[in-house]
Coordinates of C-alpha atoms in Angstrom, one line a residue:
X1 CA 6.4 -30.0 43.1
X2 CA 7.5 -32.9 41.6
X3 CA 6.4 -35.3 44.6
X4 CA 2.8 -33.7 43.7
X5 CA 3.3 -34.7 40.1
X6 CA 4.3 -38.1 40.9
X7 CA 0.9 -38.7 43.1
X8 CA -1.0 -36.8 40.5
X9 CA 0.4 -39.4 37.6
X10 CA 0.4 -42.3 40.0
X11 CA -3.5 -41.4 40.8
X12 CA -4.6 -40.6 37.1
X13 CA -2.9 -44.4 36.2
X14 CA -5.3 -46.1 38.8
X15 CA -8.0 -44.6 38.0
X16 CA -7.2 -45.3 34.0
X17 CA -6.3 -48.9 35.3
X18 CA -10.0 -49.2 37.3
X19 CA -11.1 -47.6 33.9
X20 CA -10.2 -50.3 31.4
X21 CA -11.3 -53.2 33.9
X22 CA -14.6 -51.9 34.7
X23 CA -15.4 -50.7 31.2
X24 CA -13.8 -53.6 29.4
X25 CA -16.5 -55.8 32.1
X26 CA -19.7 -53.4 31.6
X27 CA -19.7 -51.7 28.7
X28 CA -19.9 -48.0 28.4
X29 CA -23.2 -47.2 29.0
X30 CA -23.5 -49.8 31.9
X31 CA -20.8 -48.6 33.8
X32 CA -20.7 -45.7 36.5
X33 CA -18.5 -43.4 37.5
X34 CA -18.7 -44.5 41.2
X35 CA -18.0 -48.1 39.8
X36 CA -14.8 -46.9 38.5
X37 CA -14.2 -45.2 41.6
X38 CA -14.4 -48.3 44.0
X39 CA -12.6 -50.5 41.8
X40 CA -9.3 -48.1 42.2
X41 CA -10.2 -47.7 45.9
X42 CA -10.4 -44.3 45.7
X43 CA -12.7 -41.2 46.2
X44 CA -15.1 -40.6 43.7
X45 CA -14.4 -36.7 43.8
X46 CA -11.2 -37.3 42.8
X47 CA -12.4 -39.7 39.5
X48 CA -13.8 -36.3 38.6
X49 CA -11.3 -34.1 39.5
X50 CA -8.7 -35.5 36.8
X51 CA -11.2 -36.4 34.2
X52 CA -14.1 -34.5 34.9
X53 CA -16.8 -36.9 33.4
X54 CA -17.1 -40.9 32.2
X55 CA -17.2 -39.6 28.7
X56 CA -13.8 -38.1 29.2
X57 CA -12.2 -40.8 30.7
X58 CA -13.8 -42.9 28.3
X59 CA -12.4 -41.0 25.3
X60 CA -9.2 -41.1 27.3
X61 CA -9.0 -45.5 27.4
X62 CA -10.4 -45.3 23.8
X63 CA -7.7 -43.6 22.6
X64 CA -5.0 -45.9 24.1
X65 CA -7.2 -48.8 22.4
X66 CA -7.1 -47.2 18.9
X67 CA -3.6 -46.4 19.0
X68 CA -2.2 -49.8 19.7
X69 CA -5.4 -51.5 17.3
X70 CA -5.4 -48.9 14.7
X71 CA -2.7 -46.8 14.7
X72 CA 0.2 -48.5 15.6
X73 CA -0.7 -50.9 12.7
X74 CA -1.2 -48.5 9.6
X75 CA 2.7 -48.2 10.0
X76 CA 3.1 -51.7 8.4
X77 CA 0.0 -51.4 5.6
X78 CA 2.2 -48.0 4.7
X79 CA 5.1 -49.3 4.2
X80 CA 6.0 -49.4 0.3
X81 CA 8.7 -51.3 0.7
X82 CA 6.5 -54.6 2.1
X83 CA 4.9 -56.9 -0.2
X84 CA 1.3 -57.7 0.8
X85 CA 2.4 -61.0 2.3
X86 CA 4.9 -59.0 4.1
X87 CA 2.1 -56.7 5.7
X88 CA -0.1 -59.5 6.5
X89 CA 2.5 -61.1 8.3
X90 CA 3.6 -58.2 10.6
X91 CA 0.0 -57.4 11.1
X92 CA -0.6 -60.8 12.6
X93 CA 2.5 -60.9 14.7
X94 CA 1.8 -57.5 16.1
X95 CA -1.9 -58.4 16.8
X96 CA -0.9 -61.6 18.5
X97 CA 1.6 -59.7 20.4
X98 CA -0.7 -57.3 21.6
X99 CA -3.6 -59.3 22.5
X100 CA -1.4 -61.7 24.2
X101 CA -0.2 -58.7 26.7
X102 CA -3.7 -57.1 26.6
X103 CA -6.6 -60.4 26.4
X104 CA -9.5 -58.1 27.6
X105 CA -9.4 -56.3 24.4
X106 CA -11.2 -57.7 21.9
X107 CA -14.0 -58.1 24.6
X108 CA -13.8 -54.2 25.4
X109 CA -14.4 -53.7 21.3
X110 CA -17.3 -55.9 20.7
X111 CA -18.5 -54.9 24.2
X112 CA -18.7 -51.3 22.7
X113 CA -19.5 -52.5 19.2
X114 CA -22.7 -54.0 20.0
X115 CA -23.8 -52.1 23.3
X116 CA -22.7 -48.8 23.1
X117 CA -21.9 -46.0 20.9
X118 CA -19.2 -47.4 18.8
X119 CA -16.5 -45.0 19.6
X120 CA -14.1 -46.8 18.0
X121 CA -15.0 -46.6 14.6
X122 CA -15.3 -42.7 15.2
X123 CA -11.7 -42.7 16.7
X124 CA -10.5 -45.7 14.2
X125 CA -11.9 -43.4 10.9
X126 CA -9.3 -40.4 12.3
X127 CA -6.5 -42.8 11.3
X128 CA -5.6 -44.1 7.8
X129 CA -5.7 -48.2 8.3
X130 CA -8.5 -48.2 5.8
X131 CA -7.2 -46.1 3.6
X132 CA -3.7 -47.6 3.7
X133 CA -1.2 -48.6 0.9
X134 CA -2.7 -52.1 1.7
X135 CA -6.4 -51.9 0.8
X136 CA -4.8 -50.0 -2.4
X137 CA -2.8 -53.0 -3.3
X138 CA -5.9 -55.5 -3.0
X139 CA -8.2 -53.3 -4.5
X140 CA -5.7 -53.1 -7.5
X141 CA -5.3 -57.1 -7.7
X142 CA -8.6 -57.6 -8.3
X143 CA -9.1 -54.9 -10.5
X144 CA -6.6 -56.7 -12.7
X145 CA -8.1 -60.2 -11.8
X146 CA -5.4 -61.2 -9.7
X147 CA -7.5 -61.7 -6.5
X148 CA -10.4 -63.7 -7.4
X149 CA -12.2 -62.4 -3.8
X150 CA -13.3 -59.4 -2.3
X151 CA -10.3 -57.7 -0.8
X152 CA -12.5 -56.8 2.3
X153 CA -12.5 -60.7 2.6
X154 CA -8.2 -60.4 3.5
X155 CA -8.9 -57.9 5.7
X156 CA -11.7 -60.0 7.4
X157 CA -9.8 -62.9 7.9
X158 CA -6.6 -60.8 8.9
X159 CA -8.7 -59.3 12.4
X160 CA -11.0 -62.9 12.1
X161 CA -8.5 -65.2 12.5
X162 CA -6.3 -63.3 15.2
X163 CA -9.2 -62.1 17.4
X164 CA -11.4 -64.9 17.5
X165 CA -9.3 -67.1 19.7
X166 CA -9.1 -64.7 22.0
X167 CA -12.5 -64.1 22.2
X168 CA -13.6 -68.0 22.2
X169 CA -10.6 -68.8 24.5
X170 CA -12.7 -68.9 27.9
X171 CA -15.4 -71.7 26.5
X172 CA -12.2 -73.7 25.3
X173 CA -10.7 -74.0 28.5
X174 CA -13.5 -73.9 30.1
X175 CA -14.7 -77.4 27.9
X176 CA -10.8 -78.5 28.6
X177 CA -10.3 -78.4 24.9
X178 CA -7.4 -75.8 25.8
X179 CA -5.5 -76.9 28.5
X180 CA -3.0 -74.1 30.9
X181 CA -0.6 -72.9 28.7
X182 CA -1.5 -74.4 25.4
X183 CA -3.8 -71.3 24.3
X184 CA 0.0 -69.2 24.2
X185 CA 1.6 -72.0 22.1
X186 CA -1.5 -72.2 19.6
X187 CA -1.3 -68.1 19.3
X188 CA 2.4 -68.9 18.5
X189 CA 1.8 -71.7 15.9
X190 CA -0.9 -69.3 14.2
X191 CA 1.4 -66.7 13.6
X192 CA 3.1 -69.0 11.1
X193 CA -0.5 -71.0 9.7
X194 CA -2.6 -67.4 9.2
X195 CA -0.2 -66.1 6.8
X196 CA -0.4 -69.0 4.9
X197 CA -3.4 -69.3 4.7
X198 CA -4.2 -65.8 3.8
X199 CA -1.3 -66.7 1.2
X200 CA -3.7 -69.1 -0.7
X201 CA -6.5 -66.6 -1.1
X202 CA -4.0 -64.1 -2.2
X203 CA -3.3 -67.0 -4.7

């Protein structure tokens, strides 16, 4: 019994594996089930078997990507005991962090975003990140005219200025403006500049 469990999890993390490439490289709507199939070498019955449909195992790698984006996140914009600059700062270390281990994602989000059925802002408005003690605490600077911008604009620059290199990372290396290895040591320098930055608008 628990040989059979161990093939059944080992199986059900290939074919969630296949999942993320092949989604992450189509899109939802463009993708197949037999596409996921062949990229996990496997038979397509048994894609179906353990998730029964593309939608499930859609739902399923959607999830995962709203946890760690959204979820995971809401912990820090929570936290009363964090000043906004506090906040910000985890946020963008966590973001880098992730997006380091997991590049693909930002193109698996816009992918969806623009292609598909935006699943993510249906999972993303079941969690509180935009209703967090965060947006509370910008909303009530500018009410009392100590934020002299929209507070959408921190937010904006906050996912802007972390996910954006990621996504224009290929045409800078590509164009040799990035050379190997440099793209991780810029991610590492921003973690100390975006604060900062975000620090001036907070004024």
């Amino acid at each position: 019994m628990a040989v059979k469990k161990e093939q059944d999890a080992s199986t059900e993390e290939r074919i969630l594996a296949a999942a993320r490439i092949v989604f992450t490289r189509n899109g939802f709507a463009a993708t197949k089930v037999r596409d996921i199939a062949a990229e996990a070498d496997i038979n397509l019955s048994l894609v179906n078997y353990y998730f029964r449909s593309k939608e499930k195992l859609f739902e399923v790698v959607m999830a995962e990507a709203v946890q760690k984006l959204v979820f995971e996140i809401s912990t820090f914009f929570n936290d009363k005991q964090l000043t906004i600059p506090e906040k910000i700062t985890k946020a963008v270390n966590y973001y880098i962090d992730l997006l380091l281990e997991n590049p693909d994602f930002p193109l698996f989000l816009v992918n969806e975003i623009i292609t598909g059925d935006d699943m993510f802002t249906r999972f993303a408005q079941q969690n509180t990140l935009f209703q967090s003690d965060l947006i509370r605490q910008l909303f009530a600077m500018k009410e009392e005219g100590k934020l002299s911008v929209h507070p959408i604009h921190i937010m904006m620059n906050v996912i802007g200025l972390v996910v954006m290199p990621f996504l224009a990372r290929p045409i800078l290396e590509r164009n040799e403006l990035v050379k190997d290895g440099e793209f991780v040591k810029l991610m590492n320098e921003r973690r100390v500049l975006i604060p900062l930055w975000l620090k001036g608008m907070l004024g």
